[in-house]
Amino acid sequence: MKKWISLSLSGGKSSRFKSSEHKALHEISGKVVADIIISTIKKAGIHDNAIVAPDALIKKFSDKLDNEIIIISQKHPHGTGDAIKISSKIIKNYKYSLIINGDLPLVSSKLIKKVINKHEQNNSVMTLTTVSGNNYAGYGKITVTNKLVEKIEENVAYSENDKLNAGIYAVDNTWLLDNINKIKRDSNKEIPFTSIIEIARKNNQNITLVNLGNTDEALQINTDEQLAIVSKKIQKNINAKLINKGVNIQSPDNTYIDYDVIIKTGTSILPNTFIKKASLIGKDCTIGPGTVINNSQVGNNVHIIDSHIVNSTLNNNITVGPYSHIRPQSLIMDNVTIGTNVEIKNSIIGKSSKIGHFSYIGDSELKQSVNIGAGTVTANYSGTKKHKTYIGANAFIGSNSTLVAPISIGQKAYIGAGSMINKNIPNGQTWVGNPGKLLK
């Protein structure tokens, strides 16, 4: 028999949200809430994980979660106890279950490890986490008499010193499965999992409490406002970890970095910058202000100002911006200068090339040391199909030139300012005019 499985409870309707998305599918810093929670549990050492989700949303959950996560369909929202009942065929193969409410994205792997270790060390059928304080409106109140857990009451008044249910449980599965069917439906015709505590008490079975105190880690997201509060705290945590690793974030409250982003030491992130998905930023870069980098790789000593980089790779010693846009599938080689208001799409820009300003380079390959003058356009679309532009090493393209693809410009070719070129140009030739003609 395997030792541990986790079970995330996300089968509810999320009825307190004004937005239409299920609370476990809301995205925070590049990950949906369900993925955040399960990833944290994995870091704590539980590698087999399941989640209970509404039947109508199974495909959405499948699209957002790793394939190895077991998704259990709850056809009717009959409560947390019902969610565990329909999961019994899976959890029966494990000695213990870590059961967690699906609305706790701030929980840490350290806290999960604490609960796991506590449960393995005691003789209790359940280990129950508690919090105390003023930030937990709506949490169940735990009644303890002579150090024995009696029950959990929902929707009752509490004081800041009362013990409240944090929604994280460790249980012995044999005991759980022997008793889950004994829970009676409440007035809402739901099966509340927490009622199993009263069954344990009647049978003189011990429940251990792990007091978490007044902690952000137990903050739930049941409303849009709570989602905003928790999202801000998560971003603060991400930024703090990067700062402690040697990344200079000048304005943490105005910098937005996703979970899976990697940033090397010595790099500065300036205000109003968004770095998203699995982006990688190298050493000694300056990113921002006002920059968006989405799912892109950026090398060392790269400086990007007020620009967007999407699904692209920038090598080393590059400057971009302000107000430029590197669109998907672009590769910018070492020592390239990209100035203001430049758009590059699906193109390779060779080493030491310069695109100063106000240019569009699409579906193109530029070799080494190409100079692109202001206002240059690669006219890549014929009306029915995109076409390629090739520009050889050390070519010079004058300002306001239009290169009508498909076209090849040879090495050391020279295109005069204002030219329209729609023919392949051999190496070393100079063409000018509209339409372009060879200058002899």
Short mmCIF file of C-alpha atoms in Angstrom, two decimals:
data_model
loop_
_atom_site.label_atom_id
_atom_site.label_comp_id
_atom_site.label_asym_id
_atom_site.label_seq_id
_atom_site.Cartn_x
_atom_site.Cartn_y
_atom_site.Cartn_z
CA MET A 1 0.00 0.00 0.00
CA LYS A 2 1.25 3.46 -0.88
CA LYS A 3 1.66 5.98 1.90
CA TRP A 4 0.20 9.40 0.97
CA ILE A 5 -2.22 10.88 -1.52
CA SER A 6 -3.57 14.42 -1.55
CA LEU A 7 -7.18 15.27 -2.31
CA SER A 8 -8.11 18.86 -3.20
CA LEU A 9 -11.76 19.72 -2.74
CA SER A 10 -12.89 21.98 -5.61
CA GLY A 11 -16.33 20.63 -6.42
CA GLY A 12 -18.38 23.62 -5.26
CA LYS A 13 -20.16 26.21 -7.38
CA SER A 14 -18.01 29.26 -6.41
CA SER A 15 -21.32 31.07 -6.04
CA ARG A 16 -19.86 34.01 -4.09
CA PHE A 17 -17.73 35.08 -7.06
CA LYS A 18 -19.24 37.68 -9.36
CA SER A 19 -17.02 36.48 -12.19
CA SER A 20 -18.10 33.37 -14.07
CA GLU A 21 -14.86 31.40 -13.60
CA HIS A 22 -14.64 28.68 -10.97
CA LYS A 23 -12.44 29.80 -8.08
CA ALA A 24 -9.96 26.94 -8.54
CA LEU A 25 -9.47 28.00 -12.18
CA HIS A 26 -8.72 31.65 -11.50
CA GLU A 27 -5.16 32.47 -12.54
CA ILE A 28 -2.71 34.03 -10.11
CA SER A 29 0.81 34.86 -11.31
CA GLY A 30 0.64 32.51 -14.28
CA LYS A 31 -0.97 29.48 -12.61
CA VAL A 32 -4.53 28.54 -11.80
CA VAL A 33 -5.32 28.18 -8.10
CA ALA A 34 -5.72 24.39 -8.33
CA ASP A 35 -2.25 24.07 -9.87
CA ILE A 36 -0.70 26.36 -7.25
CA ILE A 37 -2.04 24.23 -4.41
CA ILE A 38 -1.09 20.87 -5.93
CA SER A 39 2.39 22.11 -6.91
CA THR A 40 2.93 23.15 -3.28
CA ILE A 41 1.82 19.71 -2.06
CA LYS A 42 4.27 18.07 -4.47
CA LYS A 43 7.10 20.17 -3.05
CA ALA A 44 6.11 18.87 0.39
CA GLY A 45 6.73 15.31 -0.80
CA ILE A 46 3.31 14.00 -1.83
CA HIS A 47 3.61 12.98 -5.46
CA ASP A 48 0.21 11.29 -5.95
CA ASN A 49 -2.49 13.92 -6.13
CA ALA A 50 -6.19 14.06 -6.91
CA ILE A 51 -8.74 16.84 -7.18
CA VAL A 52 -12.53 16.78 -7.04
CA ALA A 53 -14.05 19.12 -9.63
CA PRO A 54 -17.56 19.88 -10.92
CA ASP A 55 -18.62 17.49 -13.65
CA ALA A 56 -19.34 20.31 -16.10
CA LEU A 57 -15.79 21.67 -15.74
CA ILE A 58 -13.73 18.49 -16.06
CA LYS A 59 -12.30 19.47 -19.45
CA LYS A 60 -11.31 22.91 -18.17
CA PHE A 61 -9.53 21.37 -15.20
CA SER A 62 -7.85 18.81 -17.49
CA ASP A 63 -6.56 21.58 -19.76
CA LYS A 64 -5.04 23.49 -16.84
CA LEU A 65 -3.50 20.65 -14.79
CA ASP A 66 -0.72 18.12 -15.35
CA ASN A 67 -1.77 14.81 -16.83
CA GLU A 68 -0.64 12.82 -13.77
CA ILE A 69 -3.15 14.59 -11.51
CA ILE A 70 -6.29 12.50 -11.01
CA ILE A 71 -9.44 14.53 -11.66
CA ILE A 72 -12.59 13.18 -10.00
CA SER A 73 -15.94 14.32 -11.33
CA GLN A 74 -18.56 15.43 -8.79
CA LYS A 75 -21.84 15.39 -10.70
CA HIS A 76 -23.87 17.04 -7.97
CA PRO A 77 -22.56 19.55 -5.40
CA HIS A 78 -23.59 17.58 -2.33
CA GLY A 79 -20.78 18.84 -0.09
CA THR A 80 -17.25 17.97 0.95
CA GLY A 81 -18.25 14.66 2.48
CA ASP A 82 -19.77 13.58 -0.81
CA ALA A 83 -16.56 14.65 -2.58
CA ILE A 84 -14.58 12.29 -0.36
CA LYS A 85 -17.11 9.47 -0.78
CA ILE A 86 -16.79 9.55 -4.57
CA SER A 87 -12.99 9.52 -4.18
CA SER A 88 -12.93 6.39 -2.02
CA LYS A 89 -11.92 4.02 -4.82
CA ILE A 90 -8.72 6.00 -5.26
CA ILE A 91 -7.76 6.89 -1.70
CA LYS A 92 -8.33 3.34 -0.44
CA ASN A 93 -5.00 2.39 -2.01
CA TYR A 94 -3.11 4.72 0.35
CA LYS A 95 -2.48 4.70 4.08
CA TYR A 96 -3.02 8.44 4.55
CA SER A 97 -4.78 11.29 2.80
CA LEU A 98 -3.96 14.98 2.94
CA ILE A 99 -7.30 16.65 2.31
CA ILE A 100 -7.25 20.36 1.52
CA ASN A 101 -9.86 22.92 0.57
CA GLY A 102 -9.34 24.07 -3.01
CA ASP A 103 -9.23 27.75 -2.15
CA LEU A 104 -5.93 28.08 -0.24
CA PRO A 105 -3.27 29.19 -2.76
CA LEU A 106 -1.06 30.82 -0.09
CA VAL A 107 -0.37 27.55 1.72
CA SER A 108 3.36 26.67 1.82
CA SER A 109 5.14 23.36 1.40
CA LYS A 110 6.69 23.93 4.84
CA LEU A 111 3.23 24.01 6.41
CA ILE A 112 2.14 20.90 4.51
CA LYS A 113 5.28 19.05 5.67
CA LYS A 114 4.49 20.06 9.24
CA VAL A 115 1.01 18.54 8.99
CA ILE A 116 2.33 15.35 7.36
CA ASN A 117 5.04 14.85 9.98
CA LYS A 118 2.69 15.60 12.86
CA HIS A 119 0.18 13.05 11.64
CA GLU A 120 2.76 10.33 11.10
CA GLN A 121 4.15 10.86 14.61
CA ASN A 122 0.86 10.78 16.54
CA ASN A 123 -1.76 8.10 17.11
CA SER A 124 -4.69 10.19 15.94
CA VAL A 125 -7.17 9.24 13.26
CA MET A 126 -7.12 12.85 12.05
CA THR A 127 -4.82 15.85 12.24
CA LEU A 128 -6.72 19.11 11.96
CA THR A 129 -5.18 22.54 11.27
CA THR A 130 -6.47 25.61 13.09
CA VAL A 131 -6.11 29.38 12.86
CA SER A 132 -7.03 32.24 15.16
CA GLY A 133 -7.54 35.94 14.52
CA ASN A 134 -9.82 38.46 12.85
CA ASN A 135 -9.14 37.60 9.20
CA TYR A 136 -11.19 34.42 8.95
CA ALA A 137 -14.85 35.34 8.62
CA GLY A 138 -16.87 32.32 7.52
CA TYR A 139 -14.44 29.71 8.84
CA GLY A 140 -15.83 26.90 11.00
CA LYS A 141 -15.45 27.29 14.77
CA ILE A 142 -13.81 24.36 16.54
CA THR A 143 -15.12 23.36 19.96
CA VAL A 144 -12.51 21.80 22.25
CA THR A 145 -13.40 20.44 25.70
CA ASN A 146 -10.69 19.14 28.04
CA LYS A 147 -8.28 19.10 25.11
CA LEU A 148 -10.66 16.90 23.10
CA VAL A 149 -12.03 18.10 19.77
CA GLU A 150 -15.81 17.98 19.96
CA LYS A 151 -17.13 19.47 16.72
CA ILE A 152 -16.87 22.19 14.09
CA GLU A 153 -19.73 24.67 13.80
CA GLU A 154 -20.31 26.64 10.61
CA ASN A 155 -21.66 30.20 10.37
CA VAL A 156 -21.42 31.03 14.07
CA ALA A 157 -19.90 34.03 15.83
CA TYR A 158 -16.30 33.75 16.97
CA SER A 159 -13.65 35.75 18.81
CA GLU A 160 -10.04 36.30 17.79
CA ASN A 161 -8.95 33.73 20.37
CA ASP A 162 -11.20 30.94 19.12
CA LYS A 163 -9.78 28.05 17.13
CA LEU A 164 -11.04 28.03 13.56
CA ASN A 165 -10.84 25.36 10.89
CA ALA A 166 -8.09 26.15 8.37
CA GLY A 167 -9.31 23.55 5.87
CA ILE A 168 -6.23 21.29 5.82
CA TYR A 169 -6.57 17.75 7.19
CA ALA A 170 -4.45 14.62 7.44
CA VAL A 171 -6.40 11.41 7.98
CA ASP A 172 -5.96 7.65 8.29
CA ASN A 173 -7.73 6.27 5.26
CA THR A 174 -8.95 3.07 6.89
CA TRP A 175 -10.75 5.09 9.56
CA LEU A 176 -11.94 7.64 7.00
CA LEU A 177 -13.51 5.07 4.70
CA ASP A 178 -15.10 3.21 7.63
CA ASN A 179 -16.87 6.38 8.74
CA ILE A 180 -17.48 8.63 5.74
CA ASN A 181 -20.79 6.92 4.97
CA LYS A 182 -22.03 7.54 8.52
CA ILE A 183 -22.19 11.32 8.04
CA LYS A 184 -25.76 12.57 7.83
CA ARG A 185 -26.95 15.23 5.43
CA ASP A 186 -27.40 18.73 6.82
CA SER A 187 -30.34 21.11 6.34
CA ASN A 188 -29.02 21.95 2.85
CA LYS A 189 -29.02 18.23 1.95
CA GLU A 190 -25.24 18.30 1.78
CA ILE A 191 -22.77 15.93 3.44
CA PRO A 192 -20.29 18.07 5.44
CA PHE A 193 -16.95 16.31 5.87
CA THR A 194 -16.26 18.10 9.16
CA SER A 195 -19.15 16.22 10.79
CA ILE A 196 -16.86 13.20 10.88
CA ILE A 197 -15.22 14.84 13.91
CA GLU A 198 -18.34 14.20 15.98
CA ILE A 199 -18.23 10.53 14.96
CA ALA A 200 -14.62 10.33 16.14
CA ARG A 201 -15.54 11.97 19.44
CA LYS A 202 -18.39 9.50 20.10
CA ASN A 203 -15.99 6.62 19.49
CA ASN A 204 -13.29 8.19 21.74
CA GLN A 205 -10.92 8.46 18.82
CA ASN A 206 -8.24 11.12 19.08
CA ILE A 207 -7.91 14.13 16.80
CA THR A 208 -4.71 16.19 16.90
CA LEU A 209 -4.72 19.94 16.35
CA VAL A 210 -1.95 21.84 14.58
CA ASN A 211 -2.34 25.52 15.42
CA LEU A 212 -1.13 27.82 12.64
CA GLY A 213 -1.89 31.00 14.57
CA ASN A 214 -2.78 34.11 12.59
CA THR A 215 -1.31 33.30 9.19
CA ASP A 216 -1.85 34.40 5.61
CA GLU A 217 -1.34 30.80 4.50
CA ALA A 218 -4.90 29.93 5.49
CA LEU A 219 -6.56 32.84 3.67
CA GLN A 220 -9.31 31.58 1.38
CA ILE A 221 -10.48 32.97 -1.95
CA ASN A 222 -14.26 32.80 -1.95
CA THR A 223 -14.95 36.26 -3.40
CA ASP A 224 -13.44 38.51 -6.04
CA GLU A 225 -12.14 40.80 -3.31
CA GLN A 226 -10.41 37.92 -1.52
CA LEU A 227 -8.87 36.82 -4.83
CA ALA A 228 -7.40 40.31 -5.32
CA ILE A 229 -6.00 40.38 -1.76
CA VAL A 230 -4.44 36.92 -2.01
CA SER A 231 -3.06 37.61 -5.51
CA LYS A 232 -1.23 40.67 -4.18
CA LYS A 233 0.26 38.65 -1.32
CA ILE A 234 1.42 35.91 -3.70
CA GLN A 235 3.11 38.48 -5.95
CA LYS A 236 4.79 40.00 -2.92
CA ASN A 237 6.15 36.55 -1.99
CA ILE A 238 7.45 35.90 -5.52
CA ASN A 239 9.21 39.27 -5.67
CA ALA A 240 10.72 38.84 -2.20
CA LYS A 241 12.26 35.48 -3.17
CA LEU A 242 13.84 37.04 -6.26
CA ILE A 243 15.18 40.00 -4.30
CA ASN A 244 16.77 37.61 -1.80
CA LYS A 245 18.52 35.87 -4.70
CA GLY A 246 20.15 39.08 -5.93
CA VAL A 247 17.58 40.50 -8.34
CA ASN A 248 17.04 44.25 -8.02
CA ILE A 249 13.31 45.01 -8.11
CA GLN A 250 13.01 48.76 -7.71
CA SER A 251 9.28 48.88 -7.00
CA PRO A 252 7.97 45.48 -5.81
CA ASP A 253 4.41 46.79 -5.51
CA ASN A 254 4.42 47.68 -9.21
CA THR A 255 6.25 44.68 -10.64
CA TYR A 256 4.41 41.53 -11.75
CA ILE A 257 6.34 38.28 -12.14
CA ASP A 258 4.86 34.80 -12.61
CA TYR A 259 5.68 31.66 -10.62
CA ASP A 260 7.73 29.92 -13.31
CA VAL A 261 9.91 32.89 -14.26
CA ILE A 262 13.67 32.61 -13.68
CA ILE A 263 15.75 35.78 -13.30
CA LYS A 264 19.52 35.66 -12.75
CA THR A 265 21.48 37.76 -10.29
CA GLY A 266 22.52 41.32 -11.08
CA THR A 267 19.43 42.06 -13.16
CA SER A 268 17.25 45.09 -12.44
CA ILE A 269 13.50 45.08 -12.93
CA LEU A 270 12.02 48.57 -13.21
CA PRO A 271 8.42 49.56 -12.34
CA ASN A 272 5.31 48.54 -14.30
CA THR A 273 7.00 45.49 -15.76
CA PHE A 274 5.25 42.15 -16.35
CA ILE A 275 7.31 38.98 -16.79
CA LYS A 276 5.04 36.06 -17.57
CA LYS A 277 4.85 32.28 -18.01
CA ALA A 278 8.15 30.38 -18.29
CA SER A 279 10.34 33.36 -19.16
CA LEU A 280 14.06 33.34 -18.41
CA ILE A 281 16.05 36.55 -17.86
CA GLY A 282 19.85 36.35 -17.72
CA LYS A 283 22.42 38.25 -15.68
CA ASP A 284 23.04 41.99 -15.60
CA CYS A 285 19.94 42.98 -17.57
CA THR A 286 17.72 46.01 -17.17
CA ILE A 287 14.07 45.26 -17.86
CA GLY A 288 11.59 48.11 -17.92
CA PRO A 289 10.03 50.35 -17.07
CA GLY A 290 6.73 49.51 -18.74
CA THR A 291 7.88 46.25 -20.30
CA VAL A 292 6.04 42.97 -20.92
CA ILE A 293 8.02 39.75 -21.44
CA ASN A 294 5.83 36.73 -22.10
CA ASN A 295 7.19 33.17 -22.33
CA SER A 296 10.52 34.35 -23.73
CA GLN A 297 14.23 33.74 -23.19
CA VAL A 298 16.49 36.74 -22.59
CA GLY A 299 20.27 36.42 -22.33
CA ASN A 300 22.85 38.42 -20.38
CA ASN A 301 23.33 42.21 -20.46
CA VAL A 302 20.07 42.89 -22.30
CA HIS A 303 18.31 46.22 -21.84
CA ILE A 304 14.62 46.51 -22.72
CA ILE A 305 12.65 49.72 -22.26
CA ASP A 306 8.86 50.13 -22.62
CA SER A 307 8.54 47.19 -25.00
CA HIS A 308 6.76 43.86 -25.50
CA ILE A 309 8.56 40.54 -26.06
CA VAL A 310 6.36 37.51 -26.80
CA ASN A 311 7.41 33.86 -27.34
CA SER A 312 10.85 34.88 -28.59
CA THR A 313 14.55 34.52 -27.79
CA LEU A 314 16.98 37.38 -27.26
CA ASN A 315 20.63 36.45 -26.90
CA ASN A 316 23.29 38.64 -25.23
CA ASN A 317 24.25 42.34 -25.26
CA ILE A 318 21.04 43.60 -26.87
CA THR A 319 19.08 46.83 -26.50
CA VAL A 320 15.37 47.09 -27.30
CA GLY A 321 13.04 50.07 -27.20
CA PRO A 322 11.37 52.14 -26.23
CA TYR A 323 7.99 51.15 -27.69
CA SER A 324 9.07 48.16 -29.72
CA HIS A 325 7.34 44.81 -30.16
CA ILE A 326 9.11 41.48 -30.64
CA ARG A 327 6.38 39.08 -31.74
CA PRO A 328 6.38 35.26 -31.57
CA GLN A 329 9.07 33.00 -33.03
CA SER A 330 11.69 35.70 -33.32
CA LEU A 331 15.39 35.16 -32.58
CA ILE A 332 17.59 38.18 -31.86
CA MET A 333 21.30 37.35 -31.97
CA ASP A 334 24.13 38.92 -29.94
CA ASN A 335 24.95 42.64 -30.01
CA VAL A 336 21.81 43.72 -31.84
CA THR A 337 20.33 47.21 -31.45
CA ILE A 338 16.55 47.57 -31.80
CA GLY A 339 15.42 51.14 -31.30
CA THR A 340 12.07 52.82 -30.92
CA ASN A 341 8.80 51.71 -32.57
CA VAL A 342 10.21 48.61 -34.22
CA GLU A 343 8.06 45.53 -34.82
CA ILE A 344 9.68 42.16 -35.49
CA LYS A 345 7.69 39.00 -36.21
CA ASN A 346 8.85 35.43 -36.86
CA SER A 347 12.31 36.63 -37.85
CA ILE A 348 15.99 36.02 -37.20
CA ILE A 349 18.07 39.14 -36.64
CA GLY A 350 21.79 38.40 -37.12
CA LYS A 351 24.65 39.45 -34.87
CA SER A 352 25.50 43.15 -34.62
CA SER A 353 22.59 44.22 -36.81
CA LYS A 354 20.86 47.54 -36.21
CA ILE A 355 17.18 48.40 -36.61
CA GLY A 356 17.05 51.95 -35.34
CA HIS A 357 13.43 53.02 -35.47
CA PHE A 358 9.99 52.89 -37.09
CA SER A 359 10.44 49.62 -38.99
CA TYR A 360 8.55 46.38 -39.58
CA ILE A 361 10.53 43.18 -40.08
CA GLY A 362 8.28 40.15 -40.60
CA ASP A 363 9.05 36.59 -41.73
CA SER A 364 12.62 37.61 -42.40
CA GLU A 365 16.18 36.43 -41.90
CA LEU A 366 18.89 39.05 -41.48
CA LYS A 367 22.49 37.94 -41.45
CA GLN A 368 25.32 39.60 -39.51
CA SER A 369 25.80 43.39 -39.35
CA VAL A 370 22.77 44.41 -41.39
CA ASN A 371 21.65 48.04 -41.08
CA ILE A 372 17.93 48.77 -41.39
CA GLY A 373 17.10 52.44 -41.93
CA ALA A 374 14.15 54.24 -40.37
CA GLY A 375 10.76 53.44 -41.88
CA THR A 376 11.82 50.20 -43.59
CA VAL A 377 9.08 47.63 -44.20
CA THR A 378 9.35 44.02 -45.29
CA ALA A 379 6.09 43.63 -47.23
CA ASN A 380 5.56 39.97 -46.38
CA TYR A 381 1.85 39.50 -47.16
CA SER A 382 0.60 39.12 -50.73
CA GLY A 383 -3.05 39.13 -49.74
CA THR A 384 -3.25 35.36 -49.61
CA LYS A 385 0.08 34.17 -48.22
CA LYS A 386 3.05 35.27 -46.08
CA HIS A 387 6.43 35.35 -47.83
CA LYS A 388 10.06 35.38 -46.66
CA THR A 389 12.67 38.12 -46.87
CA TYR A 390 16.40 37.29 -46.79
CA ILE A 391 19.04 39.99 -46.23
CA GLY A 392 22.73 39.06 -46.48
CA ALA A 393 25.54 40.08 -44.15
CA ASN A 394 26.67 43.72 -44.11
CA ALA A 395 23.77 44.85 -46.31
CA PHE A 396 22.54 48.44 -45.92
CA ILE A 397 18.83 49.18 -46.29
CA GLY A 398 18.13 52.91 -46.60
CA SER A 399 15.36 54.77 -44.80
CA ASN A 400 11.75 54.36 -45.97
CA SER A 401 12.56 51.33 -48.10
CA THR A 402 9.96 48.68 -48.93
CA LEU A 403 11.14 45.14 -49.61
CA VAL A 404 8.39 43.14 -51.32
CA ALA A 405 8.66 39.48 -50.39
CA PRO A 406 9.56 36.89 -51.43
CA ILE A 407 12.90 38.55 -51.91
CA SER A 408 16.62 38.08 -51.29
CA ILE A 409 19.05 40.94 -50.74
CA GLY A 410 22.68 39.91 -51.20
CA GLN A 411 25.69 40.50 -48.97
CA LYS A 412 26.99 44.09 -48.89
CA ALA A 413 24.09 45.19 -51.08
CA TYR A 414 23.00 48.81 -50.74
CA ILE A 415 19.37 49.92 -51.03
CA GLY A 416 18.89 53.67 -51.43
CA ALA A 417 16.48 55.61 -49.25
CA GLY A 418 12.83 55.49 -50.34
CA SER A 419 13.31 52.53 -52.67
CA MET A 420 10.73 49.85 -53.47
CA ILE A 421 12.51 46.59 -54.21
CA ASN A 422 10.62 43.60 -55.64
CA LYS A 423 13.52 41.69 -57.23
CA ASN A 424 16.35 39.66 -55.78
CA ILE A 425 19.50 41.76 -55.42
CA PRO A 426 22.93 40.16 -56.00
CA ASN A 427 25.84 40.65 -53.61
CA GLY A 428 27.45 44.08 -53.55
CA GLN A 429 25.00 45.89 -55.85
CA THR A 430 23.33 49.25 -55.21
CA TRP A 431 19.65 49.68 -56.08
CA VAL A 432 17.56 52.83 -55.80
CA GLY A 433 14.15 54.16 -56.78
CA ASN A 434 10.52 53.07 -57.06
CA PRO A 435 10.52 50.58 -58.64
CA GLY A 436 14.13 49.87 -57.71
CA LYS A 437 16.77 49.93 -60.40
CA LEU A 438 20.46 49.03 -60.43
CA LEU A 439 22.68 52.04 -59.91
CA LYS A 440 25.62 51.59 -62.27
#
